[in-house]
mmCIF file of C-alpha atoms in Angstrom:
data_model
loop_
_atom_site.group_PDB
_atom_site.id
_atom_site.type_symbol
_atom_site.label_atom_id
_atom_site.label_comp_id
_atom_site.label_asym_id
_atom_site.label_seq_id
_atom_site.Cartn_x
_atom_site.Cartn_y
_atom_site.Cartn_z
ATOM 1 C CA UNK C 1 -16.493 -47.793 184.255
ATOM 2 C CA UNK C 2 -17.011 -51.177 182.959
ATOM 3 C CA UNK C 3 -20.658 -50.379 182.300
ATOM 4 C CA UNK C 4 -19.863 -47.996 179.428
ATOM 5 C CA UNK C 5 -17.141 -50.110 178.052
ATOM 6 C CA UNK C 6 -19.234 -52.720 177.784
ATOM 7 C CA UNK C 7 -22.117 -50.852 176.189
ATOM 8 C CA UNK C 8 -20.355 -48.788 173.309
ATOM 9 C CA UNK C 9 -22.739 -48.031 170.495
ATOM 10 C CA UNK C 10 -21.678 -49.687 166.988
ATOM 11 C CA UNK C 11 -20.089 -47.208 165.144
ATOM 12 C CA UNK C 12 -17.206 -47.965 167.816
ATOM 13 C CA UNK C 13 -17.107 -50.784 168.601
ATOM 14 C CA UNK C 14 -16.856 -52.651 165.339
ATOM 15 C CA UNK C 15 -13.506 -50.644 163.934
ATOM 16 C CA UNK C 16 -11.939 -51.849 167.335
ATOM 17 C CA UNK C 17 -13.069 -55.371 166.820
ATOM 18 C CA UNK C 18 -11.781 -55.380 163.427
ATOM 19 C CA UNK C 19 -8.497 -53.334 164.399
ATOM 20 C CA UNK C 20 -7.401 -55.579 167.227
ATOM 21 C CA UNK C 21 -9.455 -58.221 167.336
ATOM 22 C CA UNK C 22 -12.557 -59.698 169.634
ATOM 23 C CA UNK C 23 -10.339 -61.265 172.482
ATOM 24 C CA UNK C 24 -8.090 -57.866 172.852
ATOM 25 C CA UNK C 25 -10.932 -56.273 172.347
ATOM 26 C CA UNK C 26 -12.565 -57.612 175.276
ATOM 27 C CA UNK C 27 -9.968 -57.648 177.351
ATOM 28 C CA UNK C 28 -8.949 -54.247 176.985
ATOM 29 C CA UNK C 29 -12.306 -52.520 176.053
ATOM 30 C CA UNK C 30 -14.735 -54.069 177.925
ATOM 31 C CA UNK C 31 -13.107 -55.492 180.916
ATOM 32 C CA UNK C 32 -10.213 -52.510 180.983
ATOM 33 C CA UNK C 33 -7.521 -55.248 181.655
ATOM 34 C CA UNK C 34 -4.313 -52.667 180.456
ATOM 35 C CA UNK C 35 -1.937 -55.363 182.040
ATOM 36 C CA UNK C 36 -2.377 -57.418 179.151
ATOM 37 C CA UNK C 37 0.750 -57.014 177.792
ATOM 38 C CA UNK C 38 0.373 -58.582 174.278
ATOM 39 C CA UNK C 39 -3.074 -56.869 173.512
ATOM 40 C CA UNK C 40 -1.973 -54.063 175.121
ATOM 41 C CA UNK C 41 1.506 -54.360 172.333
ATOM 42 C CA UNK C 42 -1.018 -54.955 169.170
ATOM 43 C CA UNK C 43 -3.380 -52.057 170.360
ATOM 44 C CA UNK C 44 0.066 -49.678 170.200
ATOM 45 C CA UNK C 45 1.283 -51.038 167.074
ATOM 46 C CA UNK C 46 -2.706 -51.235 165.413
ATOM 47 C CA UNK C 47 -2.416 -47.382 166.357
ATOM 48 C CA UNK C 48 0.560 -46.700 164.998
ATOM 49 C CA UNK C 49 0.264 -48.170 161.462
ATOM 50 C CA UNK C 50 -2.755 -46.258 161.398
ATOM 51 C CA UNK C 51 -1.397 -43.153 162.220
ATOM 52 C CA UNK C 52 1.529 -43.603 159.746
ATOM 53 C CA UNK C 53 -1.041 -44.720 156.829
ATOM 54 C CA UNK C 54 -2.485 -41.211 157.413
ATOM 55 C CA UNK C 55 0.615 -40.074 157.805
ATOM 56 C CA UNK C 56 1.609 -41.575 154.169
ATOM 57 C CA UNK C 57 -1.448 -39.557 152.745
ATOM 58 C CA UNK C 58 0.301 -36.551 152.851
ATOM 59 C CA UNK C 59 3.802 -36.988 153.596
ATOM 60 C CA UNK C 60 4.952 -35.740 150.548
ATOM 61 C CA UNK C 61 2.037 -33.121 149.812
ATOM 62 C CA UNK C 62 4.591 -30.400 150.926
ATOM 63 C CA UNK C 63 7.816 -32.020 148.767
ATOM 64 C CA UNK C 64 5.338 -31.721 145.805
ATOM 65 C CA UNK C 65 4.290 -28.190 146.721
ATOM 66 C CA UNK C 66 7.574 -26.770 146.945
ATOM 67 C CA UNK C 67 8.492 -27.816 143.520
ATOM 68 C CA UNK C 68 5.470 -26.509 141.753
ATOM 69 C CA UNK C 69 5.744 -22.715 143.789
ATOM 70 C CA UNK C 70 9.115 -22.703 143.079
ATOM 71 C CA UNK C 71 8.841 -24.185 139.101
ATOM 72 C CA UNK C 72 12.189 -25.837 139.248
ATOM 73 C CA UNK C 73 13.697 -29.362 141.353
ATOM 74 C CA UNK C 74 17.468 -28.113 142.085
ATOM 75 C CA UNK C 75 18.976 -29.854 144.689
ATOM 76 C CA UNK C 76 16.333 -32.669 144.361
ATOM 77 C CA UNK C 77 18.177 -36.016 142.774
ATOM 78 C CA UNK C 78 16.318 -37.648 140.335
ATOM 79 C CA UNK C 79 18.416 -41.054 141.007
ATOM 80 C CA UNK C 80 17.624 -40.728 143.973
ATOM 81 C CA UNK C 81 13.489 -40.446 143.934
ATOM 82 C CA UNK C 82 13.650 -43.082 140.986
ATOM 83 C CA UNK C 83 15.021 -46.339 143.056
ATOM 84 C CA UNK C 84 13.040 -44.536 146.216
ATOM 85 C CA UNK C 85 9.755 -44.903 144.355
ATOM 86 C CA UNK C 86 10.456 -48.670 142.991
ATOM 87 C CA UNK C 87 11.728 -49.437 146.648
ATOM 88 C CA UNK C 88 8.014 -47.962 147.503
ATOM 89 C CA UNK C 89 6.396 -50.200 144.683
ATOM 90 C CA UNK C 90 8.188 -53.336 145.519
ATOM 91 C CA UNK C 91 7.348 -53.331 149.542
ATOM 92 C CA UNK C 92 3.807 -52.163 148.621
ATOM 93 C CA UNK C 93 3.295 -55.092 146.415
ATOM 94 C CA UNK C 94 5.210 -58.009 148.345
ATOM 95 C CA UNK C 95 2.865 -56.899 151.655
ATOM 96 C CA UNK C 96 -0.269 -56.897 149.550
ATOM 97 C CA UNK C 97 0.338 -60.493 147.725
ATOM 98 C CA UNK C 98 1.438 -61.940 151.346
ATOM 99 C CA UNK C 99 -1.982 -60.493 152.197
ATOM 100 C CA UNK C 100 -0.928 -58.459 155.758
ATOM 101 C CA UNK C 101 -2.958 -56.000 157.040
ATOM 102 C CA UNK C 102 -2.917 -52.750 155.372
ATOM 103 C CA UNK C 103 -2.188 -50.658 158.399
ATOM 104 C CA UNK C 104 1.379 -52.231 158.636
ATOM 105 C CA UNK C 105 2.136 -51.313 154.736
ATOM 106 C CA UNK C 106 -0.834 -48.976 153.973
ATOM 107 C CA UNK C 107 1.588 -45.884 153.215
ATOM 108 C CA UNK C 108 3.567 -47.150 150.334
ATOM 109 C CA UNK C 109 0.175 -47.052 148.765
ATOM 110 C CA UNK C 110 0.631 -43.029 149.223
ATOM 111 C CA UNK C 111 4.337 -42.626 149.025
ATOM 112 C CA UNK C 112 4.462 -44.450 145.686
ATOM 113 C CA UNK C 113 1.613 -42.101 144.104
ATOM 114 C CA UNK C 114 3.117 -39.035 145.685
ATOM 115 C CA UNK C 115 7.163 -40.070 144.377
ATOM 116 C CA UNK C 116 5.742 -41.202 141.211
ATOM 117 C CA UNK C 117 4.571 -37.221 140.872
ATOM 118 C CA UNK C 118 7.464 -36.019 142.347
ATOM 119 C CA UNK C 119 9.438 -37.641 139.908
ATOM 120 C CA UNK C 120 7.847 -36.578 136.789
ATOM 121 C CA UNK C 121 8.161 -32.955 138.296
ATOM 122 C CA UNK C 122 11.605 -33.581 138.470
ATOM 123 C CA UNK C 123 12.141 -34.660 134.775
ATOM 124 C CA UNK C 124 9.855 -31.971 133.456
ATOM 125 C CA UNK C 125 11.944 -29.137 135.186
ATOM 126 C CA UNK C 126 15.147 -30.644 133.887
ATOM 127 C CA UNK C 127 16.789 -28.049 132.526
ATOM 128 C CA UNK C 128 17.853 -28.120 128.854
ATOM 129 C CA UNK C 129 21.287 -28.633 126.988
ATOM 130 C CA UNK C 130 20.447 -26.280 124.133
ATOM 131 C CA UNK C 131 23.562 -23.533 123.038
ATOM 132 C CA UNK C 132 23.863 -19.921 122.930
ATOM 133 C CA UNK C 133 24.468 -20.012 119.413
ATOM 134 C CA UNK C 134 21.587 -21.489 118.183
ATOM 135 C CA UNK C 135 18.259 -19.712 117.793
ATOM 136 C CA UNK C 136 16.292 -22.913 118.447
ATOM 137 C CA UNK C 137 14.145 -22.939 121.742
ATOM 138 C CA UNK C 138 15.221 -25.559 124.596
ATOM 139 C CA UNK C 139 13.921 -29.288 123.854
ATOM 140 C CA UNK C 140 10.874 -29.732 125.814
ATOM 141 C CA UNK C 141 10.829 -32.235 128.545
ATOM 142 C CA UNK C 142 6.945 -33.413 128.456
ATOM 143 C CA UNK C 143 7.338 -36.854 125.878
ATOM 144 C CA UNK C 144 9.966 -38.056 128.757
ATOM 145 C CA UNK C 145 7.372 -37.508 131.478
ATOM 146 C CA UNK C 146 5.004 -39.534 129.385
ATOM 147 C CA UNK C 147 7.641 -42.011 129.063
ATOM 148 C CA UNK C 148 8.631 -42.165 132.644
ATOM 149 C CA UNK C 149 4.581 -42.244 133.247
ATOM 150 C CA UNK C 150 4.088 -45.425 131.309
ATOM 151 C CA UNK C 151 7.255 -47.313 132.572
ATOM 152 C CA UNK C 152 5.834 -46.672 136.088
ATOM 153 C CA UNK C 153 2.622 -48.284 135.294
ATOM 154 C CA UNK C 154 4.023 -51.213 133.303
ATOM 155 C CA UNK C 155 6.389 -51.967 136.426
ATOM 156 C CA UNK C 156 3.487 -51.769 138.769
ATOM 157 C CA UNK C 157 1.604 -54.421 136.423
ATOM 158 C CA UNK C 158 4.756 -56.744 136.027
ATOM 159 C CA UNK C 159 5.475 -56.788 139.688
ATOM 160 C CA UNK C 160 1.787 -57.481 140.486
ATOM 161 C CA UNK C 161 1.930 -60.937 138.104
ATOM 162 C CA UNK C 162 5.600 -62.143 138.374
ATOM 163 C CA UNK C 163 5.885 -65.438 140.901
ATOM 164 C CA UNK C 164 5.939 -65.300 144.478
ATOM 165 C CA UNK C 165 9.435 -66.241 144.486
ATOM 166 C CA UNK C 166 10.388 -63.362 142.328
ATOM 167 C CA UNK C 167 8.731 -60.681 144.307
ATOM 168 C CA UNK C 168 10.520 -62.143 147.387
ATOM 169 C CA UNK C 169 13.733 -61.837 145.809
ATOM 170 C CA UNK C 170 12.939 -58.124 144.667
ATOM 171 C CA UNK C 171 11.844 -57.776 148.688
ATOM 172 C CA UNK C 172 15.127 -58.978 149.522
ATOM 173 C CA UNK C 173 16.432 -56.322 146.967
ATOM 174 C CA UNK C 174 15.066 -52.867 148.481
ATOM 175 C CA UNK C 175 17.991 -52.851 150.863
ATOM 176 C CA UNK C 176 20.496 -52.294 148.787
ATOM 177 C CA UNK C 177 17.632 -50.414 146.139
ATOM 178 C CA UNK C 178 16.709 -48.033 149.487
ATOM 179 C CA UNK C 179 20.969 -47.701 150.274
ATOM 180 C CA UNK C 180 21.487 -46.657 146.357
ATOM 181 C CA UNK C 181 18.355 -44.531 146.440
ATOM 182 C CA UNK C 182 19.609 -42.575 149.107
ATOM 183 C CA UNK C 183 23.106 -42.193 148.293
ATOM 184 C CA UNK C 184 22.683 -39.798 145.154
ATOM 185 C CA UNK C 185 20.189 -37.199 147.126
ATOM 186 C CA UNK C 186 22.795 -37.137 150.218
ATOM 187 C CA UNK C 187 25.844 -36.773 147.600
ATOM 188 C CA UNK C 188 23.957 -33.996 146.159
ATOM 189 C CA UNK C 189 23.149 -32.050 149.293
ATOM 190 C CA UNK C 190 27.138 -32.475 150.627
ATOM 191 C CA UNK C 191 28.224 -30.988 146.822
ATOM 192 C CA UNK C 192 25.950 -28.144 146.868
ATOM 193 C CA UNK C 193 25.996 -27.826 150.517
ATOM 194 C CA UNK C 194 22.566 -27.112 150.660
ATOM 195 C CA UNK C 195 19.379 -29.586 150.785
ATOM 196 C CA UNK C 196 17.772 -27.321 148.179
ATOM 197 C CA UNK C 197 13.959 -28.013 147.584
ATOM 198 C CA UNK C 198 14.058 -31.127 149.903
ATOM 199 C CA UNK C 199 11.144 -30.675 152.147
ATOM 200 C CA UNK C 200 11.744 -31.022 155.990
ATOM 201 C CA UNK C 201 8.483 -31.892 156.799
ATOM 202 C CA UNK C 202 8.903 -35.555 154.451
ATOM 203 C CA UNK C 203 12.324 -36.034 155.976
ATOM 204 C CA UNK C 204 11.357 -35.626 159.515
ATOM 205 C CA UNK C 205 7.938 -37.918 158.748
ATOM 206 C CA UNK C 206 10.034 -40.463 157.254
ATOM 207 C CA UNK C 207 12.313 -40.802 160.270
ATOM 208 C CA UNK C 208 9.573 -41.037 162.462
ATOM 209 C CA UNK C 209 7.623 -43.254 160.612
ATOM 210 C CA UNK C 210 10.042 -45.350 159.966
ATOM 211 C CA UNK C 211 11.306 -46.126 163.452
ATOM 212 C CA UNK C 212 7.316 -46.852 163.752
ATOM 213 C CA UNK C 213 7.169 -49.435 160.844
ATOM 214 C CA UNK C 214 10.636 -51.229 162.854
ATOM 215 C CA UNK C 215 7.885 -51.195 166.346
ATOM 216 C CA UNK C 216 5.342 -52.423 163.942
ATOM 217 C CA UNK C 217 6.343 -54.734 161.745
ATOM 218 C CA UNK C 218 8.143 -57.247 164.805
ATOM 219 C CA UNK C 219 4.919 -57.077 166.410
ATOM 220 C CA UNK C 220 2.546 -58.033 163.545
ATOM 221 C CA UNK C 221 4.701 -59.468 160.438
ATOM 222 C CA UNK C 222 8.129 -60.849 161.782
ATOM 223 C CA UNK C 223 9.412 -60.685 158.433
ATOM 224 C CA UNK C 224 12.419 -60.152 158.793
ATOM 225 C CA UNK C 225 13.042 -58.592 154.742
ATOM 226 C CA UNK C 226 10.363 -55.797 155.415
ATOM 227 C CA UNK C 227 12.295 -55.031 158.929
ATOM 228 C CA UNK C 228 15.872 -54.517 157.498
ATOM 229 C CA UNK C 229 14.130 -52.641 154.656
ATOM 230 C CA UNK C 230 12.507 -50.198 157.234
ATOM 231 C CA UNK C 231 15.709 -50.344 159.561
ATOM 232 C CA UNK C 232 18.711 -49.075 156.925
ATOM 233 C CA UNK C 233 15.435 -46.597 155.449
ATOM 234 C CA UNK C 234 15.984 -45.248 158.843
ATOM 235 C CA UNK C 235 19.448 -44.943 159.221
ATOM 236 C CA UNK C 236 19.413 -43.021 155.526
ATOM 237 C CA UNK C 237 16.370 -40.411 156.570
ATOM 238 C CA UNK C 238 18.266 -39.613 159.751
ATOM 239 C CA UNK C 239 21.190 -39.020 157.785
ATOM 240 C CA UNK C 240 19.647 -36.327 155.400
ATOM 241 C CA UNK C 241 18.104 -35.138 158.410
ATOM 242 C CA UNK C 242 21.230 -34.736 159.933
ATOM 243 C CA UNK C 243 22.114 -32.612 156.361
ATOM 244 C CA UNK C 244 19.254 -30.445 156.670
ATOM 245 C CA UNK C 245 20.147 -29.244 160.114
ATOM 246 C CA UNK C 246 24.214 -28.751 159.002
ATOM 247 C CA UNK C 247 22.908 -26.838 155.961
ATOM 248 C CA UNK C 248 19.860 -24.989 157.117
ATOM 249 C CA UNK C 249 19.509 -21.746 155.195
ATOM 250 C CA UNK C 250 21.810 -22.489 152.583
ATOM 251 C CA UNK C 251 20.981 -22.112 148.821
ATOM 252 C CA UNK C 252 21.938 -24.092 146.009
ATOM 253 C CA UNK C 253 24.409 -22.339 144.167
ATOM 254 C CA UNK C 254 23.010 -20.737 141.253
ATOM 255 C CA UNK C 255 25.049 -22.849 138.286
ATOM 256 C CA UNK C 256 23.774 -23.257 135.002
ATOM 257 C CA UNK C 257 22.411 -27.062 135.248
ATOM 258 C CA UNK C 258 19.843 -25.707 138.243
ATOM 259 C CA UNK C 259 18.671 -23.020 136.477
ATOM 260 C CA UNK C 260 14.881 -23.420 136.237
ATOM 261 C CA UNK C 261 14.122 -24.690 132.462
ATOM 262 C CA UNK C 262 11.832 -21.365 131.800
ATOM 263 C CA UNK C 263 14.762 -19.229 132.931
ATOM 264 C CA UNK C 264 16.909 -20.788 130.927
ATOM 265 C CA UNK C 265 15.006 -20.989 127.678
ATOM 266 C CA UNK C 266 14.491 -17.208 127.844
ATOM 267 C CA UNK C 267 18.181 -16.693 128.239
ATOM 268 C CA UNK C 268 19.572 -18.739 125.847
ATOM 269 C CA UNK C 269 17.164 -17.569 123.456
ATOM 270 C CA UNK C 270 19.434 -15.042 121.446
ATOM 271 C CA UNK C 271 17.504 -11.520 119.948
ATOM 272 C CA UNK C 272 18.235 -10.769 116.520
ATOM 273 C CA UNK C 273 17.221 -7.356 115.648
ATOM 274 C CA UNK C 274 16.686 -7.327 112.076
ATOM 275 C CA UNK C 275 16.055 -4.307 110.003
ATOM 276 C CA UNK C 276 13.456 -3.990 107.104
ATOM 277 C CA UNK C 277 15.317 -3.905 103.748
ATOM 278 C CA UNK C 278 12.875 -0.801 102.719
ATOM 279 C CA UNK C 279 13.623 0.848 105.682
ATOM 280 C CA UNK C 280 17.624 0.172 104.292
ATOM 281 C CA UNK C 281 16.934 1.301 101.063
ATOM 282 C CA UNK C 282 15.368 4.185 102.132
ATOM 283 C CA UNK C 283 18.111 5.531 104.173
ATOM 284 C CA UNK C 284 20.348 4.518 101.596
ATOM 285 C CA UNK C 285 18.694 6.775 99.151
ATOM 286 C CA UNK C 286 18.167 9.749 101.569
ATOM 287 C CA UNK C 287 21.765 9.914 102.445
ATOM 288 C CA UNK C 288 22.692 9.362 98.735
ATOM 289 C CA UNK C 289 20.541 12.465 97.774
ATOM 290 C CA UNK C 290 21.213 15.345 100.410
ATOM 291 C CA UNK C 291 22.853 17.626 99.770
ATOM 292 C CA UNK C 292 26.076 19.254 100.819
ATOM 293 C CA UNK C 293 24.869 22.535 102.370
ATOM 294 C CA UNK C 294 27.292 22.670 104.730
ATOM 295 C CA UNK C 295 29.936 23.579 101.654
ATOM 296 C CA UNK C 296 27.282 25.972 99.355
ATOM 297 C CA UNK C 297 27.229 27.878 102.726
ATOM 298 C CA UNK C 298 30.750 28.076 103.252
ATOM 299 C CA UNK C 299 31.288 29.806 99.475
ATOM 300 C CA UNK C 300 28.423 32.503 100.055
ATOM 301 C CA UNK C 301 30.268 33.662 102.943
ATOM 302 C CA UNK C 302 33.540 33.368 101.126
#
């Protein structure tokens, strides 16, 4: 068996070598040694951050999906996916400038495109605060997506330049940034009890991968920030799991602040039938000029 190990063609066995290494990758490869416990520990955590990197890619593909079908975000907390996202940003940035390997932080890189998205979505089917008595259409949402669009770039840019010491801080921050990010979306599903458009799919990844990223990140970082950030992350996902299965099947109720913002412009748009003043005029005229043949009739008979 050996033999073959030890005669893999290229295309093989340089990824391994620069996934684990050339001493794991001899001794597990090439010489089939599986009792070496600490290559045998990095080749399990190498293939988990790669999995949940792929993972990342389309995590929240689905989220995004079922807000676009269904043209409207109820149930989805905008609080909520705002500090989620910056949590994403600010663990995505701290790994990258403490230069770790991307498998054990290459998924932020995803989740933060995909939440950035989700979040516009969410602030473009906000629905609007127009009245019924006014004639004027709802307020269109699209110069605060723009808005929101450029604040997200000029905090990716400040947090890529700011000193070390400040982006540790921020690090150090995501905790309680990933416990208040969480808090709005679970208050949400226990008021409406319902999860709404909260995908199942990204809830179930998240748990999963993040009980991966606690396996991962002791084995290759030991930084001990990144682990509580991944470990109360857990803890939060499991608890929104927990709501999905409690309210499984149950709608949002249908008040007016989820109404989808096209619904709601067409029915707070009031109809004013107006009728032409020579159409008026002319009825005016006709029933000005007839005449009453109903009383010449009556003195014939007579």
């Amino acid at each position: 068996m050996t033999a073959i190990t030890q005669n893999l063609p290229s295309f093989i066995k340089d990824p391994a070598i620069g996934l684990i290494g050339p001493h794991c990758y001899s001794s597990l490869v090439e010489n089939l040694h599986v009792t070496d416990s600490v290559c045998l520990k990095l080749a399990i955590s190498k293939g988990l951050g790669v999995a949940i990197v792929l993972g990342g890619a389309v995590m929240k593909i689905p989220q995004l999906l079922l807000i676009l079908r269904a043209r409207h975000a109820k149930g989805l907390s905008l609080p909520a996916f705002g500090l989620e996202t910056l949590a994403y940003l600010i663990t995505l940035l701290y790994a990258y400038r403490n230069n770790y390997p991307f498998s054990t932080y290459g998924e932020n890189f995803f989740l933060t495109i995909q939440n950035v998205f989700i979040t516009l979505l969410i602030i473009y089917y906000l629905p609007g605060t127009q009245s019924h008595l006014t004639t004027k259409r709802a307020k269109s949402n699209t110069p605060s997506v723009l808005v929101a669009g450029v604040v997200s770039i000029v905090t990716a840019y400040v947090l890529l330049v700011i000193p070390m010491h400040l982006i540790q801080f921020l690090q150090l921050a995501t905790v309680p940034i990933s416990l208040f990010s969480k808090i709005p979306q679970i208050s949400e599903n226990y008021r409406n009890k319902s999860t709404g458009q909260l995908s199942v799919f990204a809830v179930a990844s998240q748990v999963f991968g993040c009980a991966a990223r606690l396996f991962t990140t002791a084995t290759e970082m030991g930084d001990s920030l990144v682990f509580a950030g991944f470990a109360l992350a857990f803890v939060l996902n499991v608890a929104l799991g927990i709501q999905i299965w409690m309210y499984w099947g149950q709608g949002v109720p249908a008040t007016k602040e989820h109404w989808p913002r096209e619904k709601q412009e067409f029915d707070e748009e009031p109809t004013e039938i107006v009728t032409p003043q020579y159409a008026q005029a002319s009825f005016n005229h006709a029933s000005a000029t007839q005449p009453t043949t109903g009383r010449r009739w009556a003195r014939k008979v007579d």
